[in-house]
N, CA and C atoms as an extended XYZ file, in Angstrom:
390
Properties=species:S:1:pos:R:3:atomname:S:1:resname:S:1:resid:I:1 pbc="F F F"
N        71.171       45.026      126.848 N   UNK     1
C        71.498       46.434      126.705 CA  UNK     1
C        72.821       46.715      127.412 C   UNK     1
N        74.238       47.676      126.696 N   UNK     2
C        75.006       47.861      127.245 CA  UNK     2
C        74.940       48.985      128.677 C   UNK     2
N        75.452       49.137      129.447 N   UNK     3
C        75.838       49.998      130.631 CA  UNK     3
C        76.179       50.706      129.928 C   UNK     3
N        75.859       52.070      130.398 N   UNK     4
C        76.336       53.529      129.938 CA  UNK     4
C        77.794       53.942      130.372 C   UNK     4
N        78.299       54.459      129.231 N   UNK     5
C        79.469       54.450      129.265 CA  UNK     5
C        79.707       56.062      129.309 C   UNK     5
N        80.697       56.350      130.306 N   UNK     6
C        81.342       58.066      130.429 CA  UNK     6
C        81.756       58.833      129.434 C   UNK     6
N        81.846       59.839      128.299 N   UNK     7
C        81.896       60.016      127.575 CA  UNK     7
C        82.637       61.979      127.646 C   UNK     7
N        83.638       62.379      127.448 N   UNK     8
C        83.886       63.893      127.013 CA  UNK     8
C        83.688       64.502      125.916 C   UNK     8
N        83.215       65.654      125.840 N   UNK     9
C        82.851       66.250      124.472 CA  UNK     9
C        83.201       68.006      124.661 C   UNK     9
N        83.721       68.851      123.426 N   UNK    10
C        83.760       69.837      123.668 CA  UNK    10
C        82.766       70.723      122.384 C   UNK    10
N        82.424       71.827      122.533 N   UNK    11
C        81.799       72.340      121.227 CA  UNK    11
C        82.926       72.937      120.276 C   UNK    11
N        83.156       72.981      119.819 N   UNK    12
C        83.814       73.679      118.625 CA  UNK    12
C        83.370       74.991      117.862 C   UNK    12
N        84.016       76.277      118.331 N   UNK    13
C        83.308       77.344      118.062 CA  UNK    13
C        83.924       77.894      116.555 C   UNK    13
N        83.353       78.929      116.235 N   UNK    14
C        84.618       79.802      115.359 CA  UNK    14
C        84.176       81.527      115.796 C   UNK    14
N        85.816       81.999      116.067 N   UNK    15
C        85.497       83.549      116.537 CA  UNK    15
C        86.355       84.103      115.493 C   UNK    15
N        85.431       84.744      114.940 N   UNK    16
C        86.036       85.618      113.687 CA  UNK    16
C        87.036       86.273      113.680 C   UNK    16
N        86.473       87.071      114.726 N   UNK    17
C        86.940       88.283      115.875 CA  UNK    17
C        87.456       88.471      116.816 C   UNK    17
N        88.661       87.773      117.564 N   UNK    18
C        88.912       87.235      118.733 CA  UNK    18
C        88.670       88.382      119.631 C   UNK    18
N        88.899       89.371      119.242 N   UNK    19
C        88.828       90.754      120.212 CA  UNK    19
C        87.595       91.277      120.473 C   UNK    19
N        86.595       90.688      119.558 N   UNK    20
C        85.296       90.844      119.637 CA  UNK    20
C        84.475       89.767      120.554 C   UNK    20
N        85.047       88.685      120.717 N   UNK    21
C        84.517       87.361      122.057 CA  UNK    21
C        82.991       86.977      121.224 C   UNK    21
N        82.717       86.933      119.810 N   UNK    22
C        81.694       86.545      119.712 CA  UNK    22
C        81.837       85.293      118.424 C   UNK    22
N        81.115       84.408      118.669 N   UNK    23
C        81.337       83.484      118.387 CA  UNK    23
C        80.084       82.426      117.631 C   UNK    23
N        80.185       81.418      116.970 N   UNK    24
C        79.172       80.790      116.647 CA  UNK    24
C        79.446       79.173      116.671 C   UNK    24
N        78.838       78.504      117.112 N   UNK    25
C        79.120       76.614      117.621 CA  UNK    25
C        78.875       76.073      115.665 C   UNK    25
N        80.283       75.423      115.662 N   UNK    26
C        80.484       74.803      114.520 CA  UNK    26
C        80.412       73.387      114.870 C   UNK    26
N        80.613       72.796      115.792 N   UNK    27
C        80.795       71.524      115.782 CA  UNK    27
C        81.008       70.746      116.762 C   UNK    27
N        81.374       69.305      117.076 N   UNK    28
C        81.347       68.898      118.212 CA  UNK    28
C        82.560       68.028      118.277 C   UNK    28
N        83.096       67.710      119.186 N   UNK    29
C        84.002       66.475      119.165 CA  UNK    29
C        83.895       66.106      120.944 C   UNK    29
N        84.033       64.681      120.507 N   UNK    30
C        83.508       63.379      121.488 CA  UNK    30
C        84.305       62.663      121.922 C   UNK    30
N        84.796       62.207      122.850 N   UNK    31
C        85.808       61.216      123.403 CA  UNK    31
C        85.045       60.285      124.472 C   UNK    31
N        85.221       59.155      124.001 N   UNK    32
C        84.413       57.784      124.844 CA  UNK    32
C        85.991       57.016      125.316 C   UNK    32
N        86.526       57.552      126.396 N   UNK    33
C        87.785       56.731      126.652 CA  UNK    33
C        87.669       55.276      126.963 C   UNK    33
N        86.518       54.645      127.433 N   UNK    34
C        86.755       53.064      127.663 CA  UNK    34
C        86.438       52.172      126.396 C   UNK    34
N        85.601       53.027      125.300 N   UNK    35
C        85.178       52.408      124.438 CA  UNK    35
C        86.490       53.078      122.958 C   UNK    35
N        87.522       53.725      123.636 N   UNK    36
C        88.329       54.582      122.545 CA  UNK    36
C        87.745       55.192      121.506 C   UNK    36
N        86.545       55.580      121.429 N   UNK    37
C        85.774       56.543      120.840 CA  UNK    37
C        86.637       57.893      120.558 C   UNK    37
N        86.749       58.425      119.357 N   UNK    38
C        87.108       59.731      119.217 CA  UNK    38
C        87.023       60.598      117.879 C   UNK    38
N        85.834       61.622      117.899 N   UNK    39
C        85.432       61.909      116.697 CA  UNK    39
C        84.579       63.246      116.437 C   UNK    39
N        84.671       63.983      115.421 N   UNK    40
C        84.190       65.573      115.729 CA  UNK    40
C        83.344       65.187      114.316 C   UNK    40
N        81.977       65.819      114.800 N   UNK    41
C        81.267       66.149      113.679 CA  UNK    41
C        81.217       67.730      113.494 C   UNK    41
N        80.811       68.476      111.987 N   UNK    42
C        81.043       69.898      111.818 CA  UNK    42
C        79.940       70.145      111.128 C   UNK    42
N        78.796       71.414      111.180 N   UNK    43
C        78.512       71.795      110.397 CA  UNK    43
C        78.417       73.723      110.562 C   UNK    43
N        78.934       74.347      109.861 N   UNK    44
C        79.275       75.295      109.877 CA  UNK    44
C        78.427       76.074      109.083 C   UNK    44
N        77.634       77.393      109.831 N   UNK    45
C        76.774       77.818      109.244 CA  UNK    45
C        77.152       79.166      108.630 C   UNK    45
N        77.883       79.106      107.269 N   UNK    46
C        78.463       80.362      106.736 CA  UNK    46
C        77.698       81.940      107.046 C   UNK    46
N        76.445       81.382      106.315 N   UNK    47
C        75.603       83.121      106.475 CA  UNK    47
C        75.508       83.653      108.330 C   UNK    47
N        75.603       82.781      109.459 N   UNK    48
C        75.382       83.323      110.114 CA  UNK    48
C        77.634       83.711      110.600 C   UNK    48
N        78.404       82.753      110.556 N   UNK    49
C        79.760       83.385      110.416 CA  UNK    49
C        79.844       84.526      109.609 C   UNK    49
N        79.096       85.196      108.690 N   UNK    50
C        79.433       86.136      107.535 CA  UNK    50
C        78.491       86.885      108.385 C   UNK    50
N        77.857       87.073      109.405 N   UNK    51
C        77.217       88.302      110.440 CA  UNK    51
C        77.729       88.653      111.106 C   UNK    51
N        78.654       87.833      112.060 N   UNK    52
C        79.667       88.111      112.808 CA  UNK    52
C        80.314       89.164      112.280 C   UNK    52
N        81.258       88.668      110.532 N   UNK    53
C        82.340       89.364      110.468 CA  UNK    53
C        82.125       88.955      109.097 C   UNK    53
N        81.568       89.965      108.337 N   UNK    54
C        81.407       90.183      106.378 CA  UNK    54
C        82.647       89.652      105.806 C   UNK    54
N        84.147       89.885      106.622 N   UNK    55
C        85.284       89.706      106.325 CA  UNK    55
C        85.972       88.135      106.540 C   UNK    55
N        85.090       87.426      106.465 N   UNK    56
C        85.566       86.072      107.573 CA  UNK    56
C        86.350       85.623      106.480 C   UNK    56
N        87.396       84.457      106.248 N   UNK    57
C        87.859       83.989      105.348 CA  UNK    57
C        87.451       82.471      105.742 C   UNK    57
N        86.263       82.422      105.269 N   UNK    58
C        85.445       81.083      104.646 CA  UNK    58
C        86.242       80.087      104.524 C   UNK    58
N        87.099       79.647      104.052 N   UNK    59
C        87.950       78.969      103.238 CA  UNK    59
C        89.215       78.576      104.117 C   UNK    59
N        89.817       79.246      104.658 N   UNK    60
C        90.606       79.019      105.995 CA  UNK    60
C        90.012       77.762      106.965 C   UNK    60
N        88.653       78.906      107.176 N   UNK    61
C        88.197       77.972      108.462 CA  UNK    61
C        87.436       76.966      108.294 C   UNK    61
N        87.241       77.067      107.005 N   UNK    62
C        86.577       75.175      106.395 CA  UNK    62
C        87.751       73.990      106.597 C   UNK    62
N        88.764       74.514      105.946 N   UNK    63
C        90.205       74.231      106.368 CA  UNK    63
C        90.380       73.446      107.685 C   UNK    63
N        90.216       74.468      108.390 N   UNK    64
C        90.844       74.131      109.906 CA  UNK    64
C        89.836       73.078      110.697 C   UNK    64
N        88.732       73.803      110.760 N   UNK    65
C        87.578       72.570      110.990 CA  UNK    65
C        87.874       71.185      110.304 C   UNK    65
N        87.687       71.174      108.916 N   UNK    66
C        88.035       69.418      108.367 CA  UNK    66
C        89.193       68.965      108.866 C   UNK    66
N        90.534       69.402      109.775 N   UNK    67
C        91.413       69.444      110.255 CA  UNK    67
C        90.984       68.702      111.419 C   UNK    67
N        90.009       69.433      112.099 N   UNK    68
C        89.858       68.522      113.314 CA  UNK    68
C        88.927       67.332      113.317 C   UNK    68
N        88.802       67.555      112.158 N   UNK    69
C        87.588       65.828      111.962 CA  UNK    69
C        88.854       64.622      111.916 C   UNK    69
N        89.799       65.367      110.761 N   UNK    70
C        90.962       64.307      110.549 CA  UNK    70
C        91.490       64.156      111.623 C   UNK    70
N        92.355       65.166      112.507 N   UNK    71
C        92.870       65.165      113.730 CA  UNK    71
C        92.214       63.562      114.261 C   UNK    71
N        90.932       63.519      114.525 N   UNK    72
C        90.117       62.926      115.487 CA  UNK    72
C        90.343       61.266      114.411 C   UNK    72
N        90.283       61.250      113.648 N   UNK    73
C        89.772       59.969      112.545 CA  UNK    73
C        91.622       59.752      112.585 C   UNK    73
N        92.472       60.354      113.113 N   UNK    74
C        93.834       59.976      113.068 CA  UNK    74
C        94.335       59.789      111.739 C   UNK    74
N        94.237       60.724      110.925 N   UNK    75
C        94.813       60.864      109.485 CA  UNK    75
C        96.111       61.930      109.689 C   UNK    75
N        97.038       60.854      108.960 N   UNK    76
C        98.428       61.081      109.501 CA  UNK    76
C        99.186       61.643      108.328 C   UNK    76
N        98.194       62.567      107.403 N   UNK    77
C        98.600       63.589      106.752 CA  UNK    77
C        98.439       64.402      107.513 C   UNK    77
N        97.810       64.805      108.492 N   UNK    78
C        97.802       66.137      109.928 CA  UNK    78
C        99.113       65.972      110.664 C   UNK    78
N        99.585       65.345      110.190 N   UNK    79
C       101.085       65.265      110.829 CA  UNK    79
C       101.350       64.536      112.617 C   UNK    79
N       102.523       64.886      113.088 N   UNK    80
C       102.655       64.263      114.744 CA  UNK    80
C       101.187       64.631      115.760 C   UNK    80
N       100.302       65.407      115.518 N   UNK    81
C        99.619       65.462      116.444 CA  UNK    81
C        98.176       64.256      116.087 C   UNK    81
N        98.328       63.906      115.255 N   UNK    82
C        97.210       62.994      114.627 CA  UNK    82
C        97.864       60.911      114.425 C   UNK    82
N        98.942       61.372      115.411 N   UNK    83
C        99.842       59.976      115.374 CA  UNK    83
C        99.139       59.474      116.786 C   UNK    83
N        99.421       61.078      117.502 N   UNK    84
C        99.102       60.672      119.194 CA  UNK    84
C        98.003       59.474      119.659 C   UNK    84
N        97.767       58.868      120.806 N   UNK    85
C        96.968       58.197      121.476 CA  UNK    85
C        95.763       58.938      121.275 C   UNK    85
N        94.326       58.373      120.989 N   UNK    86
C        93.458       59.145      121.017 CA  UNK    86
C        92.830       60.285      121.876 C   UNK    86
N        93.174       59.583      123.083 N   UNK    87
C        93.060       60.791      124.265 CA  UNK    87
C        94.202       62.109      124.285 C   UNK    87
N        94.918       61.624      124.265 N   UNK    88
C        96.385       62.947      123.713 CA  UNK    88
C        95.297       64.156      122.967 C   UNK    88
N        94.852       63.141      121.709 N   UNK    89
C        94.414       63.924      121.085 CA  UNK    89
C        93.250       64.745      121.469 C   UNK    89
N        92.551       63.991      121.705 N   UNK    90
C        91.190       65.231      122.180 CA  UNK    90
C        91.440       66.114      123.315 C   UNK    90
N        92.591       66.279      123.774 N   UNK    91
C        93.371       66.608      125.365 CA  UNK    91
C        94.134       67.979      124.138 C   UNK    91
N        94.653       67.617      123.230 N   UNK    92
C        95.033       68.793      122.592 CA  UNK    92
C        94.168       69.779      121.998 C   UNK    92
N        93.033       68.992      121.479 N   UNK    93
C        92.170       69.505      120.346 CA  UNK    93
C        91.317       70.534      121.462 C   UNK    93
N        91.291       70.338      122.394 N   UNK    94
C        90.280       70.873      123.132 CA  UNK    94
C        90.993       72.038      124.312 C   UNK    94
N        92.387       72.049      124.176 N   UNK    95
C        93.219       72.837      124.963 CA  UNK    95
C        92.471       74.239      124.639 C   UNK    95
N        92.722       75.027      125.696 N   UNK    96
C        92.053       76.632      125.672 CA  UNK    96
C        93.559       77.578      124.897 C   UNK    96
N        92.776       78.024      123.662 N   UNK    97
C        93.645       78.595      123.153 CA  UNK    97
C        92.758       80.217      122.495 C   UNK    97
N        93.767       80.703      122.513 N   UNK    98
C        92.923       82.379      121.926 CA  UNK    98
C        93.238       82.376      120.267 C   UNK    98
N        92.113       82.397      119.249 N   UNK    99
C        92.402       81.748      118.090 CA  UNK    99
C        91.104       81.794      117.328 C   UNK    99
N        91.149       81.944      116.041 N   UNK   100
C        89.726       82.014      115.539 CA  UNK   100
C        89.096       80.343      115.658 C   UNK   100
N        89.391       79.461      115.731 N   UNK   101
C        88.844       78.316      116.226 CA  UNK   101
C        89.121       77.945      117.689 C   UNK   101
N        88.231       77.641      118.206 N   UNK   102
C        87.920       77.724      120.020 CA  UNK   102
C        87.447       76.687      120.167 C   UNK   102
N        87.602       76.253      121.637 N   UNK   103
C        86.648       74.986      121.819 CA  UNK   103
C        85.865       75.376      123.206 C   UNK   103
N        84.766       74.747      123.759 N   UNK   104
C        83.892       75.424      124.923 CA  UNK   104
C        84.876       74.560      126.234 C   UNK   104
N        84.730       74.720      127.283 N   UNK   105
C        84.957       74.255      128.554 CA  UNK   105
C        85.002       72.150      127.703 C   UNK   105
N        85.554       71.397      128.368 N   UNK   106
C        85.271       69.847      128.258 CA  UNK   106
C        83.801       69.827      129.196 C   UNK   106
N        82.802       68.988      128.513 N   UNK   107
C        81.293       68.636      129.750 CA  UNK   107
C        81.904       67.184      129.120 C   UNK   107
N        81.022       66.386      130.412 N   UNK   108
C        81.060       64.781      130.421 CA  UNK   108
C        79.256       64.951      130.413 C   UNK   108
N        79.099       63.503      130.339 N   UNK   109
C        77.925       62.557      130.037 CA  UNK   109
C        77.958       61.271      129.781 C   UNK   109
N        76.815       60.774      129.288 N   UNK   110
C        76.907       59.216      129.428 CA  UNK   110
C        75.902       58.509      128.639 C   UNK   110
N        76.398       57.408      128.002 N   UNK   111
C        75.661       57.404      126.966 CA  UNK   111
C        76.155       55.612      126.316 C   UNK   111
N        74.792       54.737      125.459 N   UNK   112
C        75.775       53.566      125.169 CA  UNK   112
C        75.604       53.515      123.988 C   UNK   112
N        75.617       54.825      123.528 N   UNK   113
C        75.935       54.625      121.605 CA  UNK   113
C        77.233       56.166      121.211 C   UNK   113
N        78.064       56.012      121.518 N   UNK   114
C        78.842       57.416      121.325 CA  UNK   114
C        78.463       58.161      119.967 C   UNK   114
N        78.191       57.654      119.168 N   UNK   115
C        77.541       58.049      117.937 CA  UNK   115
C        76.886       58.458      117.979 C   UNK   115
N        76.338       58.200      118.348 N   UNK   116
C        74.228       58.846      118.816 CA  UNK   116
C        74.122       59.521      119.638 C   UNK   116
N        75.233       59.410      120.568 N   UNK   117
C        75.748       60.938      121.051 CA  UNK   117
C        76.103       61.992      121.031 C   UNK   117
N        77.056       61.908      119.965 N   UNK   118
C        77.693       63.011      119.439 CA  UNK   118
C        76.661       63.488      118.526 C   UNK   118
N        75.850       62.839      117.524 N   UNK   119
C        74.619       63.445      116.545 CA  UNK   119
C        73.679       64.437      117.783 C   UNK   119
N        73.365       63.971      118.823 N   UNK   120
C        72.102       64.208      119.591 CA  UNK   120
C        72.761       65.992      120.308 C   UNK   120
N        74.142       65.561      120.150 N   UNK   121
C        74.938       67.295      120.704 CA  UNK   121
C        74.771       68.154      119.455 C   UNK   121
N        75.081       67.607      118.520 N   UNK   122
C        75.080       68.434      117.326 CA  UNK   122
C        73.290       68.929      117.139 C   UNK   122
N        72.684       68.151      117.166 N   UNK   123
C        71.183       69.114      117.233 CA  UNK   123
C        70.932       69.871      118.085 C   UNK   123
N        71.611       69.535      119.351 N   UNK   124
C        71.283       70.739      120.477 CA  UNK   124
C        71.862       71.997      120.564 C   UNK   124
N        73.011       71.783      120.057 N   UNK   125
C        74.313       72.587      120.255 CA  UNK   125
C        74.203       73.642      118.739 C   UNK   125
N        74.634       72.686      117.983 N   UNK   126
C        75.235       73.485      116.666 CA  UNK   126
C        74.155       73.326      115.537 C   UNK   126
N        73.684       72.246      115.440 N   UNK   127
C        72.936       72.504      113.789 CA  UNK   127
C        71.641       73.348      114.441 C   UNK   127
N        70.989       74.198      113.146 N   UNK   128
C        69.777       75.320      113.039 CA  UNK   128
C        68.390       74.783      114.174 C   UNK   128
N        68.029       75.015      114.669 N   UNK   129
C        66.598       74.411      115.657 CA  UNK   129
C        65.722       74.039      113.965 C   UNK   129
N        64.960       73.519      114.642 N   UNK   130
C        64.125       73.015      113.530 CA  UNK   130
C        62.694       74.028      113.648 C   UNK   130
């Protein structure tokens, strides 16, 4: 069995409304720096974004989200920021910015499947409770 390895992750919100501070967890992205792990899963729950704000533009922020999956998978149609070192990248992706896509505080943890990590955030975090 491998040793558990240190791992950063941020949630990935979307605020419709920035002036409104309310928000809903779309997704996750993961950074395993010794194992160069780096990767955002998304699932975005329209009907409850369309409560927030009837007005949301759907389509934008499907956009921007698959943006940060690529960002993370280093697809270098995202241009210079998806060239960067993987850590660069999740160091950008996760910068505090005021913006209809947000990311939560960086938490660490530890874990020896980063995969199975990042799935196990996404049930806690973002996809529907069962």
């Amino acid at each position: 069995m491998h040793a558990p390895e240190v791992y950063d992750y941020a949630i990935v919100r979307v605020v419709p409304r920035v002036e409104r501070e309310e928000f809903i967890n779309a997704g996750v992205i993961l950074s395993c720096q010794r194992t160069g792990f780096l990767q955002a899963a998304i699932a975005l729950d329209e009907a409850r974004l369309l409560a927030l704000d009837p007005h949301a533009d759907i389509d934008t922020v499907r956009r921007h989200l698959a943006a940060i999956v690529a960002i993370c998978a280093g697809d270098e149609a995202c241009g210079p920021i998806a060239r960067l070192p993987y850590r660069q990248r999740f160091h950008w992706l996760t910068a505090k910015r005021s913006a209809i896509i947000q990311t939560s505080p960086v938490h660490t943890g530890r874990c020896t499947d980063a995969a199975a990590a990042l799935e196990h955030i996404m049930d806690r975090m973002v996809r529907p409770l069962p």
